[in-house]
Amino acid sequence: MNDWPEGRDDAYGRGSAQPQPEGVQRMRHIQRQPQQQPRPAQPPRPQRPAGPPPAHGVPPQQAGGHDTYGGYDSGYNTGQVYGAPQGGAPGGPGGPDGPSGPGRPGRAPGPAPDWRKRIKVGSIVLVSALLVTSVATYFWADSKVRREVDLSKVIERPKEGDCTTYLIVGSDSREGMSDEEKKKLHTGSAEGKRTDSMMILAKCSSGNTMISLPRDSDVEIPSFVGSQSGKTFPAQGRRVKLNAAYAEDGPELLVRTVEHNTGLRIDHYAEIGFAGFANIVDALGGVELNIEEGFKDEKSGADFKAGKQTLNGEQSLAFVRTRYAFAESDLQRTKNQQKFLSALASQAATPSTVLNPFALYPMLGAGLDTLIVDKDMGLYDMGQMFFAMKGVNGGDGVSMNMPISGQRGGNLVWDKAKVQQLVKQIQNDEKVTVRGN
């Protein structure tokens, strides 16, 4: 090749201004490669003995050398063009296109999956996730519980029994309800709150017992210590309706009055208002109930026909509050309350609710916001209470009213002999044989 003119500047490609072409000159920055010496002639290639042609049409090659067809050197080594030694280049037996490569059916199989290890790891991950979720749910639910009742303020308490007892109260509290909700649920707009239903639930190994306490029960108000003032109020022999004790000094005096008139120690207290009750039912999608005889009541908004049906929150509240539609008034209402609470607990404690976060969390959120309990009551105790109510509904226990012997001034008088026998059986964890009204 020709060299560029000497002294040429860096402006390559501009051409020359001379009429005649310039002569051949050497460029300063280009080094001419030294002439290669001719290769010595290769000796004649020995003739290949006659025989079958090589497999795959691969020409014979010299071991470790170059192809020399008639003295011509191909310039390629044996591994680059036609194949490679085993375990080497792409075309060899160990390569991807070789007989044992991944694209060939005859490749050597890899190690089999260790399914035991995979199942073990998956189980650990699943259990860990469930554990974390359960712990988080526990603390979330526990933080929402309103522990506002201090049973340590209750004086002169009866001895402890072998069963765990709960005093369950449904109040007519309208806390957190709008005027529209009050109208819809037929609650009225009365200030303060009173007990709308009261019952004792005894959880025993011999069987659970649910005893309704009519709000019109004739009881004596004993001496007590004010829950807010801390002042001691001596007994004056006053006889009032049971719900008056709650109205006078709240849950602590109600517990004190129940214990004084029954002789049965109350271990835990749980109270829920109108709004919370209706919200729990709606969160569950309603409660299925079999109403044996239809009834209607304008005061509570009840309007039911006989038969099996699913009640929403509004209908459920009307069902448990109705008393003017019955000849037995408050006694029939307490029976309806027991029946409904047992059905509610039975549905709330099913696996489809407990194991389904889309059902469990709304139910807990609706109930815990308005549930008031004593300071020593934990989530475990609440669970035991619900499962005990479920057991009563399933036939594992007794559901009854407090035994009544007559009336005094419109108040219902308890049958003292039967009450004493009932309390003794519960205290000693014996099968309850007493029956109420």
GROMACS .gro file of C-alpha atoms in nm:
model
  437
    1MET     CA    1   0.000   0.000   0.000
    2ASN     CA    2   0.112   0.358  -0.062
    3ASP     CA    3   0.224   0.582   0.219
    4TRP     CA    4   0.072   0.918   0.292
    5PRO     CA    5   0.272   1.233   0.198
    6GLU     CA    6   0.524   1.336   0.452
    7GLY     CA    7   0.442   1.650   0.642
    8ARG     CA    8   0.075   1.597   0.599
    9ASP     CA    9  -0.130   1.763   0.872
   10ASP     CA   10  -0.416   1.607   1.057
   11ALA     CA   11  -0.683   1.726   0.817
   12TYR     CA   12  -0.731   1.395   0.648
   13GLY     CA   13  -0.964   1.364   0.353
   14ARG     CA   14  -0.934   1.726   0.230
   15GLY     CA   15  -0.752   1.644  -0.095
   16SER     CA   16  -0.462   1.838  -0.253
   17ALA     CA   17  -0.460   2.178  -0.409
   18GLN     CA   18  -0.180   2.082  -0.663
   19PRO     CA   19  -0.277   2.009  -1.022
   20GLN     CA   20  -0.066   1.695  -1.019
   21PRO     CA   21  -0.096   1.415  -0.770
   22GLU     CA   22   0.160   1.408  -0.500
   23GLY     CA   23   0.422   1.144  -0.485
   24VAL     CA   24   0.435   0.859  -0.248
   25GLN     CA   25   0.551   0.964   0.095
   26ARG     CA   26   0.579   0.793   0.431
   27MET     CA   27   0.361   0.899   0.718
   28ARG     CA   28   0.539   0.964   1.045
   29HIS     CA   29   0.290   0.798   1.271
   30ILE     CA   30   0.246   0.469   1.081
   31GLN     CA   31   0.486   0.183   1.133
   32ARG     CA   32   0.520  -0.064   0.850
   33GLN     CA   33   0.484  -0.422   0.961
   34PRO     CA   34   0.788  -0.634   0.910
   35GLN     CA   35   0.773  -0.879   0.626
   36GLN     CA   36   0.678  -1.222   0.736
   37GLN     CA   37   0.916  -1.497   0.652
   38PRO     CA   38   0.768  -1.766   0.430
   39ARG     CA   39   0.661  -2.077   0.612
   40PRO     CA   40   0.870  -2.382   0.552
   41ALA     CA   41   0.713  -2.638   0.333
   42GLN     CA   42   0.522  -2.907   0.512
   43PRO     CA   43   0.618  -3.266   0.455
   44PRO     CA   44   0.381  -3.468   0.244
   45ARG     CA   45   0.078  -3.588   0.431
   46PRO     CA   46   0.068  -3.963   0.480
   47GLN     CA   47  -0.212  -4.146   0.309
   48ARG     CA   48  -0.502  -4.249   0.533
   49PRO     CA   49  -0.565  -4.619   0.536
   50ALA     CA   50  -0.879  -4.736   0.362
   51GLY     CA   51  -1.178  -4.779   0.582
   52PRO     CA   52  -1.517  -4.636   0.668
   53PRO     CA   53  -1.553  -4.260   0.655
   54PRO     CA   54  -1.516  -4.068   0.981
   55ALA     CA   55  -1.829  -4.024   1.190
   56HIS     CA   56  -2.027  -3.706   1.132
   57GLY     CA   57  -1.821  -3.626   0.827
   58VAL     CA   58  -1.536  -3.478   1.031
   59PRO     CA   59  -1.208  -3.466   0.832
   60PRO     CA   60  -0.910  -3.635   0.991
   61GLN     CA   61  -0.699  -3.410   1.203
   62GLN     CA   62  -0.354  -3.424   1.340
   63ALA     CA   63  -0.326  -3.452   1.708
   64GLY     CA   64  -0.224  -3.121   1.849
   65GLY     CA   65  -0.153  -2.965   1.507
   66HIS     CA   66  -0.319  -2.792   1.215
   67ASP     CA   67  -0.501  -2.932   0.914
   68THR     CA   68  -0.261  -2.972   0.624
   69TYR     CA   69  -0.449  -3.073   0.317
   70GLY     CA   70  -0.184  -3.100   0.053
   71GLY     CA   71   0.048  -2.877   0.248
   72TYR     CA   72  -0.218  -2.617   0.301
   73ASP     CA   73  -0.260  -2.495   0.659
   74SER     CA   74  -0.626  -2.419   0.741
   75GLY     CA   75  -0.528  -2.196   1.028
   76TYR     CA   76  -0.787  -2.349   1.264
   77ASN     CA   77  -0.722  -2.578   1.550
   78THR     CA   78  -0.921  -2.894   1.596
   79GLY     CA   79  -1.131  -2.770   1.888
   80GLN     CA   80  -1.252  -2.453   1.719
   81VAL     CA   81  -1.395  -2.592   1.400
   82TYR     CA   82  -1.504  -2.952   1.410
   83GLY     CA   83  -1.522  -3.048   1.770
   84ALA     CA   84  -1.352  -3.029   2.104
   85PRO     CA   85  -1.204  -3.277   2.340
   86GLN     CA   86  -1.452  -3.425   2.587
   87GLY     CA   87  -1.574  -3.178   2.847
   88GLY     CA   88  -1.438  -2.883   2.651
   89ALA     CA   89  -1.573  -2.683   2.359
   90PRO     CA   90  -1.936  -2.646   2.249
   91GLY     CA   91  -1.933  -2.923   1.990
   92GLY     CA   92  -1.787  -3.190   2.214
   93PRO     CA   93  -1.966  -3.452   2.419
   94GLY     CA   94  -1.968  -3.224   2.720
   95GLY     CA   95  -2.089  -2.913   2.537
   96PRO     CA   96  -2.445  -2.791   2.501
   97ASP     CA   97  -2.482  -2.947   2.157
   98GLY     CA   98  -2.297  -3.264   2.232
   99PRO     CA   99  -2.453  -3.604   2.304
  100SER     CA  100  -2.489  -3.527   2.674
  101GLY     CA  101  -2.566  -3.153   2.649
  102PRO     CA  102  -2.889  -2.998   2.779
  103GLY     CA  103  -3.043  -2.999   2.432
  104ARG     CA  104  -2.997  -3.374   2.397
  105PRO     CA  105  -3.230  -3.640   2.538
  106GLY     CA  106  -2.940  -3.843   2.657
  107ARG     CA  107  -2.803  -3.585   2.903
  108ALA     CA  108  -2.722  -3.694   3.256
  109PRO     CA  109  -3.011  -3.609   3.500
  110GLY     CA  110  -2.949  -3.351   3.779
  111PRO     CA  111  -3.010  -3.417   4.149
  112ALA     CA  112  -3.376  -3.488   4.241
  113PRO     CA  113  -3.562  -3.214   4.440
  114ASP     CA  114  -3.559  -3.264   4.816
  115TRP     CA  115  -3.934  -3.245   4.878
  116ARG     CA  116  -3.902  -3.321   5.247
  117LYS     CA  117  -3.682  -3.018   5.293
  118ARG     CA  118  -3.914  -2.800   5.086
  119ILE     CA  119  -4.221  -2.910   5.283
  120LYS     CA  120  -4.037  -2.852   5.611
  121VAL     CA  121  -3.927  -2.502   5.511
  122GLY     CA  122  -4.278  -2.419   5.383
  123SER     CA  123  -4.436  -2.542   5.705
  124ILE     CA  124  -4.199  -2.331   5.914
  125VAL     CA  125  -4.281  -2.022   5.706
  126LEU     CA  126  -4.657  -2.087   5.734
  127VAL     CA  127  -4.649  -2.148   6.109
  128SER     CA  128  -4.435  -1.837   6.160
  129ALA     CA  129  -4.678  -1.625   5.960
  130LEU     CA  130  -4.977  -1.759   6.156
  131LEU     CA  131  -4.797  -1.701   6.483
  132VAL     CA  132  -4.710  -1.342   6.398
  133THR     CA  133  -5.066  -1.276   6.279
  134SER     CA  134  -5.215  -1.430   6.594
  135VAL     CA  135  -4.989  -1.230   6.825
  136ALA     CA  136  -5.063  -0.908   6.637
  137THR     CA  137  -5.438  -0.978   6.649
  138TYR     CA  138  -5.423  -1.050   7.021
  139PHE     CA  139  -5.251  -0.722   7.106
  140TRP     CA  140  -5.476  -0.528   6.869
  141ALA     CA  141  -5.791  -0.674   7.024
  142ASP     CA  142  -5.657  -0.640   7.379
  143SER     CA  143  -5.586  -0.271   7.321
  144LYS     CA  144  -5.952  -0.211   7.229
  145VAL     CA  145  -6.102  -0.369   7.543
  146ARG     CA  146  -6.252  -0.118   7.787
  147ARG     CA  147  -6.159  -0.242   8.135
  148GLU     CA  148  -6.354   0.011   8.338
  149VAL     CA  149  -6.516  -0.193   8.618
  150ASP     CA  150  -6.317  -0.234   8.938
  151LEU     CA  151  -6.449  -0.532   9.135
  152SER     CA  152  -6.196  -0.466   9.410
  153LYS     CA  153  -6.432  -0.190   9.527
  154VAL     CA  154  -6.703  -0.448   9.600
  155ILE     CA  155  -6.713  -0.524   9.974
  156GLU     CA  156  -6.825  -0.824  10.184
  157ARG     CA  157  -6.797  -1.072   9.901
  158PRO     CA  158  -6.912  -1.437   9.919
  159LYS     CA  159  -6.659  -1.719   9.911
  160GLU     CA  160  -6.512  -1.833   9.582
  161GLY     CA  161  -6.671  -2.136   9.419
  162ASP     CA  162  -6.545  -2.411   9.189
  163CYS     CA  163  -6.707  -2.260   8.878
  164THR     CA  164  -6.622  -1.938   8.693
  165THR     CA  165  -6.913  -1.696   8.703
  166TYR     CA  166  -6.989  -1.402   8.474
  167LEU     CA  167  -7.246  -1.128   8.520
  168ILE     CA  168  -7.349  -1.033   8.164
  169VAL     CA  169  -7.536  -0.705   8.126
  170GLY     CA  170  -7.705  -0.549   7.827
  171SER     CA  171  -7.743  -0.177   7.889
  172ASP     CA  172  -7.959   0.075   7.708
  173SER     CA  173  -7.657   0.297   7.656
  174ARG     CA  174  -7.686   0.510   7.343
  175GLU     CA  175  -7.321   0.607   7.351
  176GLY     CA  176  -7.183   0.690   7.006
  177MET     CA  177  -7.523   0.668   6.835
  178SER     CA  178  -7.646   0.939   6.600
  179ASP     CA  179  -8.005   1.068   6.609
  180GLU     CA  180  -8.073   0.871   6.291
  181GLU     CA  181  -7.946   0.548   6.450
  182LYS     CA  182  -8.154   0.607   6.764
  183LYS     CA  183  -8.463   0.648   6.548
  184LYS     CA  184  -8.382   0.345   6.335
  185LEU     CA  185  -8.320   0.119   6.636
  186HIS     CA  186  -8.617   0.255   6.837
  187THR     CA  187  -8.397   0.331   7.137
  188GLY     CA  188  -8.532   0.672   7.227
  189SER     CA  189  -8.306   0.951   7.351
  190ALA     CA  190  -8.303   0.904   7.728
  191GLU     CA  191  -7.992   1.034   7.901
  192GLY     CA  192  -7.762   0.807   8.100
  193LYS     CA  193  -7.793   0.431   8.084
  194ARG     CA  194  -7.984   0.154   8.258
  195THR     CA  195  -7.970  -0.223   8.249
  196ASP     CA  196  -8.193  -0.371   7.985
  197SER     CA  197  -8.100  -0.734   8.059
  198MET     CA  198  -7.896  -0.917   8.323
  199MET     CA  199  -7.790  -1.280   8.349
  200ILE     CA  200  -7.545  -1.499   8.536
  201LEU     CA  201  -7.337  -1.744   8.334
  202ALA     CA  202  -7.171  -2.019   8.538
  203LYS     CA  203  -6.899  -2.207   8.352
  204CYS     CA  204  -6.860  -2.543   8.527
  205SER     CA  205  -6.703  -2.876   8.444
  206SER     CA  206  -7.034  -3.041   8.532
  207GLY     CA  207  -7.215  -2.828   8.273
  208ASN     CA  208  -7.276  -2.460   8.202
  209THR     CA  209  -7.573  -2.273   8.346
  210MET     CA  210  -7.727  -1.948   8.222
  211ILE     CA  211  -7.963  -1.776   8.467
  212SER     CA  212  -8.159  -1.468   8.365
  213LEU     CA  213  -8.224  -1.206   8.632
  214PRO     CA  214  -8.546  -1.016   8.555
  215ARG     CA  215  -8.496  -0.640   8.579
  216ASP     CA  216  -8.810  -0.622   8.796
  217SER     CA  217  -8.665  -0.863   9.056
  218ASP     CA  218  -8.729  -0.752   9.414
  219VAL     CA  219  -8.390  -0.711   9.588
  220GLU     CA  220  -8.236  -0.537   9.890
  221ILE     CA  221  -7.969  -0.272   9.843
  222PRO     CA  222  -7.687  -0.365  10.089
  223SER     CA  223  -7.412  -0.148  10.232
  224PHE     CA  224  -7.159  -0.048   9.967
  225VAL     CA  225  -6.867   0.178   9.884
  226GLY     CA  226  -6.934   0.438   9.616
  227SER     CA  227  -6.747   0.357   9.295
  228GLN     CA  228  -6.665   0.724   9.235
  229SER     CA  229  -6.678   0.888   9.578
  230GLY     CA  230  -6.519   0.605   9.778
  231LYS     CA  231  -6.767   0.683  10.052
  232THR     CA  232  -6.927   0.399  10.249
  233PHE     CA  233  -7.305   0.385  10.239
  234PRO     CA  234  -7.462   0.174  10.519
  235ALA     CA  235  -7.749  -0.064  10.453
  236GLN     CA  236  -8.093   0.087  10.505
  237GLY     CA  237  -8.311  -0.213  10.423
  238ARG     CA  238  -8.426  -0.054  10.097
  239ARG     CA  239  -8.597  -0.291   9.857
  240VAL     CA  240  -8.595  -0.192   9.494
  241LYS     CA  241  -8.603  -0.339   9.145
  242LEU     CA  242  -8.272  -0.493   9.047
  243ASN     CA  243  -8.204  -0.249   8.764
  244ALA     CA  244  -8.226   0.039   9.015
  245ALA     CA  245  -7.894  -0.073   9.169
  246TYR     CA  246  -7.717  -0.016   8.839
  247ALA     CA  247  -7.884   0.321   8.792
  248GLU     CA  248  -7.778   0.430   9.144
  249ASP     CA  249  -7.404   0.356   9.135
  250GLY     CA  250  -7.319   0.158   8.823
  251PRO     CA  251  -7.170  -0.189   8.772
  252GLU     CA  252  -6.994  -0.215   9.109
  253LEU     CA  253  -7.317  -0.168   9.307
  254LEU     CA  254  -7.501  -0.405   9.072
  255VAL     CA  255  -7.242  -0.677   9.140
  256ARG     CA  256  -7.258  -0.606   9.512
  257THR     CA  257  -7.640  -0.632   9.508
  258VAL     CA  258  -7.645  -0.959   9.310
  259GLU     CA  259  -7.388  -1.116   9.539
  260HIS     CA  260  -7.571  -0.999   9.853
  261ASN     CA  261  -7.911  -1.133   9.739
  262THR     CA  262  -7.789  -1.463   9.592
  263GLY     CA  263  -7.481  -1.553   9.798
  264LEU     CA  264  -7.297  -1.633   9.471
  265ARG     CA  265  -6.961  -1.470   9.400
  266ILE     CA  266  -6.925  -1.300   9.061
  267ASP     CA  267  -6.581  -1.349   8.904
  268HIS     CA  268  -6.617  -1.132   8.593
  269TYR     CA  269  -6.839  -0.856   8.459
  270ALA     CA  270  -6.924  -0.787   8.092
  271GLU     CA  271  -7.155  -0.517   7.954
  272ILE     CA  272  -7.252  -0.415   7.602
  273GLY     CA  273  -7.472  -0.130   7.480
  274PHE     CA  274  -7.736  -0.106   7.208
  275ALA     CA  275  -7.503   0.008   6.930
  276GLY     CA  276  -7.240  -0.257   6.998
  277PHE     CA  277  -7.499  -0.531   7.008
  278ALA     CA  278  -7.647  -0.437   6.670
  279ASN     CA  279  -7.303  -0.389   6.512
  280ILE     CA  280  -7.183  -0.734   6.617
  281VAL     CA  281  -7.486  -0.896   6.455
  282ASP     CA  282  -7.436  -0.702   6.131
  283ALA     CA  283  -7.064  -0.783   6.128
  284LEU     CA  284  -7.155  -1.153   6.142
  285GLY     CA  285  -7.396  -1.114   5.855
  286GLY     CA  286  -7.698  -1.171   6.078
  287VAL     CA  287  -7.799  -1.443   6.323
  288GLU     CA  288  -8.022  -1.733   6.226
  289LEU     CA  289  -8.303  -1.793   6.475
  290ASN     CA  290  -8.616  -2.004   6.489
  291ILE     CA  291  -8.904  -1.795   6.625
  292GLU     CA  292  -9.173  -2.031   6.751
  293GLU     CA  293  -9.455  -1.776   6.759
  294GLY     CA  294  -9.474  -1.446   6.576
  295PHE     CA  295  -9.521  -1.116   6.763
  296LYS     CA  296  -9.532  -0.742   6.706
  297ASP     CA  297  -9.442  -0.448   6.932
  298GLU     CA  298  -9.447  -0.082   6.832
  299LYS     CA  299  -9.224   0.029   7.121
  300SER     CA  300  -8.930  -0.192   7.023
  301GLY     CA  301  -9.007  -0.201   6.652
  302ALA     CA  302  -9.050  -0.579   6.654
  303ASP     CA  303  -9.254  -0.738   6.376
  304PHE     CA  304  -9.179  -1.110   6.343
  305LYS     CA  305  -9.352  -1.407   6.188
  306ALA     CA  306  -9.307  -1.760   6.312
  307GLY     CA  307  -9.037  -1.974   6.154
  308LYS     CA  308  -8.662  -1.990   6.093
  309GLN     CA  309  -8.514  -1.660   5.976
  310THR     CA  310  -8.195  -1.453   5.979
  311LEU     CA  311  -8.211  -1.137   6.190
  312ASN     CA  312  -7.997  -0.832   6.119
  313GLY     CA  313  -7.876  -0.591   6.387
  314GLU     CA  314  -8.191  -0.381   6.397
  315GLN     CA  315  -8.421  -0.684   6.413
  316SER     CA  316  -8.205  -0.855   6.675
  317LEU     CA  317  -8.219  -0.557   6.907
  318ALA     CA  318  -8.597  -0.543   6.870
  319PHE     CA  319  -8.623  -0.915   6.945
  320VAL     CA  320  -8.429  -0.902   7.274
  321ARG     CA  321  -8.596  -0.580   7.397
  322THR     CA  322  -8.962  -0.668   7.342
  323ARG     CA  323  -9.166  -0.738   7.655
  324TYR     CA  324  -9.504  -0.562   7.614
  325ALA     CA  325  -9.611  -0.809   7.348
  326PHE     CA  326  -9.604  -1.102   7.595
  327ALA     CA  327  -9.835  -1.200   7.876
  328GLU     CA  328  -9.533  -1.295   8.090
  329SER     CA  329  -9.374  -0.959   8.008
  330ASP     CA  330  -9.017  -0.951   8.145
  331LEU     CA  331  -8.998  -1.328   8.205
  332GLN     CA  332  -9.062  -1.402   7.838
  333ARG     CA  333  -8.819  -1.133   7.736
  334THR     CA  334  -8.540  -1.289   7.942
  335LYS     CA  335  -8.606  -1.623   7.774
  336ASN     CA  336  -8.576  -1.459   7.432
  337GLN     CA  337  -8.253  -1.290   7.539
  338GLN     CA  338  -8.099  -1.619   7.646
  339LYS     CA  339  -8.206  -1.787   7.325
  340PHE     CA  340  -8.063  -1.514   7.108
  341LEU     CA  341  -7.731  -1.476   7.295
  342SER     CA  342  -7.672  -1.849   7.276
  343ALA     CA  343  -7.737  -1.844   6.900
  344LEU     CA  344  -7.511  -1.542   6.859
  345ALA     CA  345  -7.227  -1.705   7.051
  346SER     CA  346  -7.273  -2.029   6.860
  347GLN     CA  347  -7.234  -1.854   6.527
  348ALA     CA  348  -6.951  -1.626   6.640
  349ALA     CA  349  -6.744  -1.919   6.767
  350THR     CA  350  -6.757  -2.123   6.445
  351PRO     CA  351  -6.431  -2.192   6.250
  352SER     CA  352  -6.572  -2.002   5.950
  353THR     CA  353  -6.571  -1.689   6.167
  354VAL     CA  354  -6.270  -1.743   6.394
  355LEU     CA  355  -6.037  -1.853   6.112
  356ASN     CA  356  -6.161  -1.598   5.859
  357PRO     CA  357  -5.994  -1.257   5.914
  358PHE     CA  358  -6.257  -1.087   5.694
  359ALA     CA  359  -6.524  -1.202   5.941
  360LEU     CA  360  -6.325  -1.205   6.266
  361TYR     CA  361  -6.180  -0.854   6.255
  362PRO     CA  362  -6.508  -0.672   6.179
  363MET     CA  363  -6.681  -0.870   6.455
  364LEU     CA  364  -6.409  -0.794   6.710
  365GLY     CA  365  -6.396  -0.431   6.606
  366ALA     CA  366  -6.772  -0.392   6.636
  367GLY     CA  367  -6.797  -0.566   6.972
  368LEU     CA  368  -6.486  -0.450   7.154
  369ASP     CA  369  -6.555  -0.082   7.090
  370THR     CA  370  -6.861  -0.089   7.317
  371LEU     CA  371  -6.781  -0.387   7.542
  372ILE     CA  372  -6.707  -0.289   7.902
  373VAL     CA  373  -6.549  -0.548   8.134
  374ASP     CA  374  -6.380  -0.569   8.473
  375LYS     CA  375  -6.011  -0.490   8.506
  376ASP     CA  376  -5.910  -0.852   8.556
  377MET     CA  377  -6.090  -0.988   8.251
  378GLY     CA  378  -5.864  -1.085   7.962
  379LEU     CA  379  -5.930  -1.201   7.608
  380TYR     CA  380  -5.900  -1.561   7.723
  381ASP     CA  381  -6.178  -1.507   7.979
  382MET     CA  382  -6.395  -1.350   7.709
  383GLY     CA  383  -6.337  -1.648   7.485
  384GLN     CA  384  -6.432  -1.884   7.766
  385MET     CA  385  -6.750  -1.684   7.822
  386PHE     CA  386  -6.856  -1.708   7.456
  387PHE     CA  387  -6.779  -2.078   7.433
  388ALA     CA  388  -6.978  -2.139   7.753
  389MET     CA  389  -7.279  -1.962   7.599
  390LYS     CA  390  -7.232  -2.167   7.284
  391GLY     CA  391  -7.232  -2.483   7.497
  392VAL     CA  392  -7.565  -2.389   7.652
  393ASN     CA  393  -7.715  -2.342   7.306
  394GLY     CA  394  -7.577  -2.680   7.200
  395GLY     CA  395  -7.746  -2.860   7.488
  396ASP     CA  396  -7.439  -2.879   7.712
  397GLY     CA  397  -7.595  -2.703   8.010
  398VAL     CA  398  -7.906  -2.540   8.152
  399SER     CA  399  -8.084  -2.221   8.050
  400MET     CA  400  -8.336  -2.082   8.299
  401ASN     CA  401  -8.487  -1.782   8.476
  402MET     CA  402  -8.421  -1.715   8.840
  403PRO     CA  403  -8.685  -1.914   9.036
  404ILE     CA  404  -8.979  -1.688   9.125
  405SER     CA  405  -9.221  -1.745   9.416
  406GLY     CA  406  -9.456  -1.448   9.364
  407GLN     CA  407  -9.478  -1.069   9.347
  408ARG     CA  408  -9.445  -0.780   9.589
  409GLY     CA  409  -9.574  -0.441   9.480
  410GLY     CA  410  -9.524  -0.530   9.115
  411ASN     CA  411  -9.175  -0.666   9.176
  412LEU     CA  412  -9.087  -1.032   9.120
  413VAL     CA  413  -8.991  -1.214   9.441
  414TRP     CA  414  -8.729  -1.489   9.418
  415ASP     CA  415  -8.787  -1.834   9.564
  416LYS     CA  416  -8.527  -1.831   9.843
  417ALA     CA  417  -8.513  -2.208   9.896
  418LYS     CA  418  -8.456  -2.280   9.526
  419VAL     CA  419  -8.208  -1.995   9.494
  420GLN     CA  420  -8.002  -2.131   9.783
  421GLN     CA  421  -8.001  -2.481   9.634
  422LEU     CA  422  -7.906  -2.343   9.291
  423VAL     CA  423  -7.618  -2.140   9.434
  424LYS     CA  424  -7.489  -2.437   9.634
  425GLN     CA  425  -7.482  -2.659   9.325
  426ILE     CA  426  -7.290  -2.398   9.128
  427GLN     CA  427  -7.042  -2.331   9.409
  428ASN     CA  428  -6.965  -2.703   9.439
  429ASP     CA  429  -6.958  -2.760   9.061
  430GLU     CA  430  -7.248  -3.003   9.080
  431LYS     CA  431  -7.502  -3.076   8.809
  432VAL     CA  432  -7.777  -2.815   8.832
  433THR     CA  433  -8.115  -2.976   8.899
  434VAL     CA  434  -8.307  -2.662   9.001
  435ARG     CA  435  -8.540  -2.520   8.739
  436GLY     CA  436  -8.672  -2.168   8.723
  437ASN     CA  437  -8.973  -2.003   8.570
   0.00000   0.00000   0.00000
